[in-house]
Amino acid sequence: MSEEEAQRYGGGTGGGGVGALSVDLLGQVLDRVLERRDRKACRLVSRAFARAEAAHRRALRVLRREPLPRLLRAFPALERLDLSACASLDDASLAAALAGADLGTVRQVCLARASGVGWRGLEALVAACPRLEAVDLSHCVGAGDREAAALAAASGLRELNLEKCLGVTDMGLAKVAVGCPRLENLSFKWCREISDIGVDLLVKKCRELRSLDISYLKVSNESLRSISTLEKLEELAMVACSCIDDEGLELLSRGSNSLQSVDVSRCDHVTSQGLASLIDGHSFLQKLYAADSLHEIGQDFLSKLVTLKATLAVLRLDGFEVSSSLLSAIGEGCTNLVEIGLSKCNGVTDEGISSLVACCSYLRTIDLTCCNLVTNNSLDSIADNCKLLECLRLESCSSINEKGLERIASCCPNLKEIDLTDCGVNDEALHHLAKCSELLILKLGLSSSISDKGLGFISSKCGKLIELDLYRSITDDGLAALANGCKKIKLLNLCYCNKITDSGLSHLGALEELTNLELRCLVRITGI
C-alpha cells in the first residue's frame, strides 16, 4: 500500500481492523453513534476514528477560549459553532482564533451571552465565515448599532437573533435590513430603542421574512400595518407590546393569509374582538398564544375559533377566567388541538376538563398549572381520552394523588414530561410513574412526602431522564440511586435539600452529561 493510500484509509501499511476502512466510511459509522460518550470512546480507542471525526464533525461547542484556535483548525468541516459558553471570550481572542482558520463551511454561530465580543470580533467573524447564514447574539446586552452594522456585512444571513441587545436602535436595524435582504427569521425582542420607523424600513427591505419577534417593544399599530404587507410571514410574536390594540390586529388581518402562529400574550389592550378579526383574516392559523391578555372571551372569538377547526393545533389561554361551558365549546370547535394552556386560569374544574378532552384526543401537551380545583377525576378523563399525551403540567394542583397518577402512567406510555411541583405526591405515586420509561423531565419540588425509596423507583426504570427537579426533596441515599440509574441527567435542582452532605454530592461524578446544577442553601455541604 502506498503512503497516499495509507493516508486515505486511515492506517499504516499492512494495518487491519478499522484502520483499513476509509475516512468517509468511518465518518458514516460515527454519524450513527448518537451517544456523545460512545463517540468519545471510539475516538479514544482508535486513531482512525479520531481522524474520521475530525474530518466529518459538523458541530462544536467550546467552553474555554484557550483551545479555540487549535479546535477551529482541527475540524475543517464545521457547520455549527457554539461559543456561548466560552468564558472570557473577547474581540482580541476571537479574532486571533479566526486568523488563518478555514471556516468556509461554517453556517451557524451562537454567541448568546458572549458579552465580551463587540463589533471588531463580529467583523472578524463575518470575514472568516463567507457562508454564514445564522447568528445568535441574544442577551449580549452591550451590543448596539456598531455590532449590528458588523453583522450586516454577512449578506447571506437568513437567521438573526438580537434579543436583549439593548443598544440596537432604528439605525442598527436599518443597517441589517439593507445588508441582509434575504433574512427569513429575525428577533429583536427587548430592543426597546427600535420604533415604528425601524420596523417599516425592515419590512420594505426584507421581503423574505417568515418569522419575526417584536416582543416588549414600544411599537404601535403602525408597525402592524407595515408587517401586514409581508407576503411570506408565518410566525409573529408581539408579547407585551402595550401600544398595540384591536385596531392593529384589524390592520394585520387585511394582509397576506400566510400567518400560522401569532403570540399576543400580555398585550393589555387586545380584546377577544381583535383576535376574532385576526382569525377572520388568517384562516390557516395553527398556533394562537393569548396568555394573560384577554379579560373575557366573547362569543365572536369563539365562533371564529371554530373556523380554525382543521388547522389550530396550539391554544394558550393562561390567566383567563374560564368556565366548563367555555372549555366544552373549545373542545367541540378545536378537535385537532395538540397543546392547550390553561395555567393559572380561574374556573377550571373536572367537568370542564372532561368535556374538553372528550373531543381532543390528539392532545400531547396539557398545562393545568395552579388549577387548584382539578382532582383525580380530571386525570382519569385525560388518561381515558389522551393516549398520545407527552407533557402534563400540574404544579400546585394539590387535590391530585397517586390514584390519578396511576391512571396517567398506565394509559399514557409516551409521557415525556410531568410537573408535580407542590402537589404533595408520595412514593407510591413515583412507583406508578416509573412505568413511564420515556420520561425525560420530572419536577418534584416541594414534595415533602417523597423519600429515597420513591426516587429509587424512578432511578431503576427512567434511565432516559435529562432534567430532574428535587427542590427540598432528597438525601444522600436518593442521590446515590439517581446517579446509578439516571446517567443522562443534564439539569439537576437540589436547592434546599438540607439533608445532603459532602458524601452525597460525591455521587454526582457519575453524571457525565450534567451541565446545569443548582445547589442553593445546602447547609451540610462544607465545600464545592
Coordinates of C-alpha atoms in Angstrom, one line a residue, residues 126-375:
V126 CA -18.1 37.7 9.2
A127 CA -14.9 37.9 7.2
A128 CA -13.8 34.4 8.2
C129 CA -17.2 32.8 7.5
P130 CA -18.2 33.7 4.0
R131 CA -21.2 31.2 4.0
L132 CA -22.6 32.5 7.3
E133 CA -26.4 32.0 7.4
A134 CA -27.4 32.2 11.1
V135 CA -26.1 34.2 14.1
D136 CA -27.4 34.2 17.7
L137 CA -26.3 37.4 19.6
S138 CA -29.1 37.2 22.1
H139 CA -28.6 38.6 25.6
C140 CA -25.4 40.5 24.7
V141 CA -26.8 43.5 26.5
G142 CA -24.0 45.8 25.5
A143 CA -24.4 45.1 21.7
G144 CA -25.6 48.1 19.7
D145 CA -25.7 49.7 16.3
R146 CA -21.9 49.1 15.6
E147 CA -22.4 45.4 16.3
A148 CA -25.5 45.3 14.1
A149 CA -23.5 47.0 11.3
A150 CA -20.8 44.4 11.5
L151 CA -23.3 41.6 11.1
A152 CA -24.9 43.4 8.2
A153 CA -21.8 42.6 6.1
A154 CA -22.9 39.0 6.1
S155 CA -25.2 39.4 3.1
G156 CA -26.2 35.7 3.1
L157 CA -27.8 35.8 6.6
R158 CA -31.1 34.1 6.9
E159 CA -31.5 33.9 10.7
L160 CA -30.5 36.6 13.2
N161 CA -31.3 36.7 17.0
L162 CA -30.7 40.1 18.6
E163 CA -32.9 39.5 21.7
K164 CA -31.9 41.9 24.5
C165 CA -29.2 43.6 22.5
L166 CA -30.3 46.8 24.3
G167 CA -28.1 49.2 22.4
V168 CA -29.6 48.4 19.0
T169 CA -31.7 51.3 17.6
D170 CA -33.5 52.0 14.3
M171 CA -30.1 52.9 12.8
G172 CA -28.7 49.4 13.6
L173 CA -31.8 47.7 12.3
A174 CA -31.6 49.7 9.1
K175 CA -28.0 48.5 8.6
V176 CA -29.2 44.9 9.0
A177 CA -32.2 45.4 6.7
V178 CA -30.1 46.9 3.9
G179 CA -27.2 44.5 4.2
C180 CA -29.2 41.2 4.7
P181 CA -32.2 41.3 2.4
R182 CA -32.5 37.5 2.5
L183 CA -33.4 37.4 6.2
E184 CA -36.1 34.8 7.0
N185 CA -36.0 34.7 10.8
L186 CA -35.4 37.7 12.9
S187 CA -35.8 38.5 16.6
F188 CA -35.2 41.9 18.2
K189 CA -37.2 41.2 21.3
W190 CA -36.5 43.7 24.2
C191 CA -34.6 46.0 21.8
R192 CA -36.7 48.9 23.1
E193 CA -34.9 51.6 21.2
I194 CA -36.5 50.3 18.0
S195 CA -39.6 52.2 16.8
D196 CA -42.2 52.0 14.0
I197 CA -39.7 53.7 11.7
G198 CA -37.2 50.8 12.0
V199 CA -39.8 48.2 11.6
D200 CA -41.2 49.9 8.5
L201 CA -37.8 50.0 6.8
L202 CA -37.1 46.4 7.8
V203 CA -40.3 45.3 6.1
K204 CA -39.5 47.2 2.9
K205 CA -36.1 45.7 2.6
C206 CA -36.5 42.1 3.9
R207 CA -39.4 40.7 1.9
E208 CA -38.4 37.0 2.6
L209 CA -39.2 37.2 6.4
R210 CA -41.1 34.2 7.7
S211 CA -40.6 34.6 11.4
L212 CA -40.5 37.9 13.3
D213 CA -40.4 38.6 17.1
I214 CA -41.0 42.2 18.2
S215 CA -41.9 41.4 21.8
Y216 CA -41.6 44.0 24.5
L217 CA -41.1 46.9 22.0
K218 CA -42.8 50.2 22.3
V219 CA -44.1 50.0 18.7
S220 CA -47.7 50.9 17.8
N221 CA -50.3 49.7 15.3
E222 CA -48.3 51.4 12.5
S223 CA -45.8 48.6 12.8
L224 CA -48.5 46.0 12.3
R225 CA -49.7 48.0 9.2
S226 CA -46.2 47.6 7.8
I227 CA -45.9 43.9 8.9
S228 CA -49.2 43.1 7.2
T229 CA -47.6 43.6 3.8
L230 CA -45.1 40.7 4.3
E231 CA -46.5 38.0 2.0
K232 CA -44.4 35.1 3.4
L233 CA -44.6 35.8 7.1
E234 CA -45.7 32.7 9.1
E235 CA -44.8 33.5 12.7
L236 CA -45.3 36.7 14.5
A237 CA -44.6 37.3 18.3
M238 CA -45.5 40.6 19.9
V239 CA -45.6 39.7 23.6
A240 CA -46.3 42.6 25.9
C241 CA -46.5 45.2 23.1
S242 CA -48.6 47.5 25.2
C243 CA -49.2 50.1 22.5
I244 CA -50.9 47.5 20.2
D245 CA -54.7 47.1 20.3
D246 CA -57.6 45.7 18.3
E247 CA -57.1 48.3 15.6
G248 CA -53.6 46.9 15.0
L249 CA -54.9 43.3 14.8
E250 CA -57.5 44.5 12.3
L251 CA -54.8 46.0 10.1
L252 CA -52.9 42.7 10.4
S253 CA -55.9 40.8 9.3
R254 CA -56.0 42.6 6.0
G255 CA -52.6 41.3 5.0
S256 CA -51.4 38.1 3.4
N257 CA -53.2 34.9 4.6
S258 CA -49.8 33.3 5.4
L259 CA -49.7 33.6 9.2
Q260 CA -49.6 30.3 11.0
S261 CA -48.5 31.4 14.5
V262 CA -49.4 34.6 16.5
D263 CA -48.5 35.4 20.0
V264 CA -50.3 38.4 21.7
S265 CA -49.6 37.3 25.3
R266 CA -49.6 40.2 27.8
C267 CA -50.9 42.7 25.2
D268 CA -53.1 44.6 27.7
H269 CA -55.2 46.4 25.1
V270 CA -56.1 43.4 22.9
T271 CA -59.6 42.0 23.3
S272 CA -61.3 39.0 22.0
Q273 CA -62.9 41.1 19.3
G274 CA -59.5 42.0 18.0
L275 CA -58.5 38.3 18.0
A276 CA -61.7 37.5 16.2
S277 CA -60.8 39.9 13.4
L278 CA -57.3 38.5 13.2
I279 CA -58.7 34.9 12.8
D280 CA -61.1 36.2 10.2
G281 CA -58.2 37.3 8.0
H282 CA -55.9 34.3 8.7
S283 CA -57.8 31.1 8.1
F284 CA -54.7 28.9 8.3
L285 CA -53.6 29.7 11.9
Q286 CA -52.0 26.7 13.7
K287 CA -50.8 28.4 16.9
L288 CA -52.5 31.1 18.9
Y289 CA -51.0 32.4 22.1
A290 CA -53.1 34.8 24.1
A291 CA -51.9 34.2 27.7
D292 CA -52.6 36.9 30.3
S293 CA -54.1 39.3 27.8
L294 CA -57.9 38.9 27.4
H295 CA -60.1 39.8 30.3
E296 CA -63.0 37.8 28.9
I297 CA -63.7 35.6 25.9
G298 CA -66.5 36.9 23.7
Q299 CA -68.9 34.9 21.5
D300 CA -67.4 36.5 18.4
F301 CA -64.0 35.0 19.3
L302 CA -65.4 31.5 19.9
S303 CA -67.4 31.5 16.7
K304 CA -64.2 32.5 14.7
L305 CA -62.2 29.9 16.6
V306 CA -64.4 27.2 15.2
T307 CA -63.4 28.2 11.7
L308 CA -59.9 27.0 12.5
K309 CA -61.1 23.5 13.4
A310 CA -59.0 21.9 10.7
T311 CA -55.7 23.7 11.4
L312 CA -55.5 25.0 15.0
A313 CA -53.0 22.8 17.0
V314 CA -51.9 25.1 19.9
L315 CA -54.1 27.3 22.0
R316 CA -52.7 29.0 25.1
L317 CA -55.3 30.9 27.3
D318 CA -53.3 31.2 30.5
G319 CA -54.6 33.5 33.2
F320 CA -58.2 33.6 31.8
E321 CA -61.5 33.4 33.6
V322 CA -63.0 30.2 32.1
S323 CA -66.0 28.0 32.7
S324 CA -67.0 24.5 31.9
S325 CA -69.2 25.6 29.1
L326 CA -66.3 27.6 27.5
L327 CA -63.9 24.6 27.7
S328 CA -66.6 22.4 26.2
A329 CA -67.1 24.9 23.3
I330 CA -63.3 24.9 22.7
G331 CA -63.2 21.1 22.7
E332 CA -66.0 20.8 20.2
G333 CA -64.7 23.6 18.0
C334 CA -60.9 22.7 18.0
T335 CA -60.8 18.9 17.8
N336 CA -57.2 18.8 16.3
L337 CA -55.5 20.6 19.3
V338 CA -52.2 19.0 20.3
E339 CA -51.5 21.6 23.1
I340 CA -53.8 23.5 25.4
G341 CA -52.5 26.0 28.0
L342 CA -54.8 26.8 31.0
S343 CA -52.1 27.8 33.5
K344 CA -53.5 30.0 36.3
C345 CA -57.0 30.0 34.8
N346 CA -59.8 30.6 37.3
G347 CA -62.8 28.3 36.9
V348 CA -61.0 25.2 35.6
T349 CA -62.9 22.2 37.0
D350 CA -63.1 18.5 36.5
E351 CA -66.3 19.0 34.4
G352 CA -64.6 21.4 32.1
I353 CA -61.5 19.2 31.6
S354 CA -63.7 16.2 31.0
S355 CA -65.7 18.0 28.3
L356 CA -62.6 19.4 26.7
V357 CA -60.5 16.2 26.4
A358 CA -63.5 14.2 25.3
C359 CA -63.3 15.9 21.9
C360 CA -59.5 16.5 21.8
S361 CA -57.9 13.0 21.6
Y362 CA -54.8 14.3 19.9
L363 CA -53.6 16.4 22.8
R364 CA -49.9 15.9 23.6
T365 CA -49.4 18.9 26.0
I366 CA -51.8 19.9 28.8
D367 CA -50.8 22.7 31.2
L368 CA -53.0 23.0 34.3
T369 CA -50.5 24.8 36.5
C370 CA -52.2 26.3 39.6
C371 CA -55.7 25.0 38.5
N372 CA -56.3 24.0 42.1
L373 CA -59.9 22.8 41.6
V374 CA -58.7 19.9 39.4
T375 CA -58.8 16.4 41.1

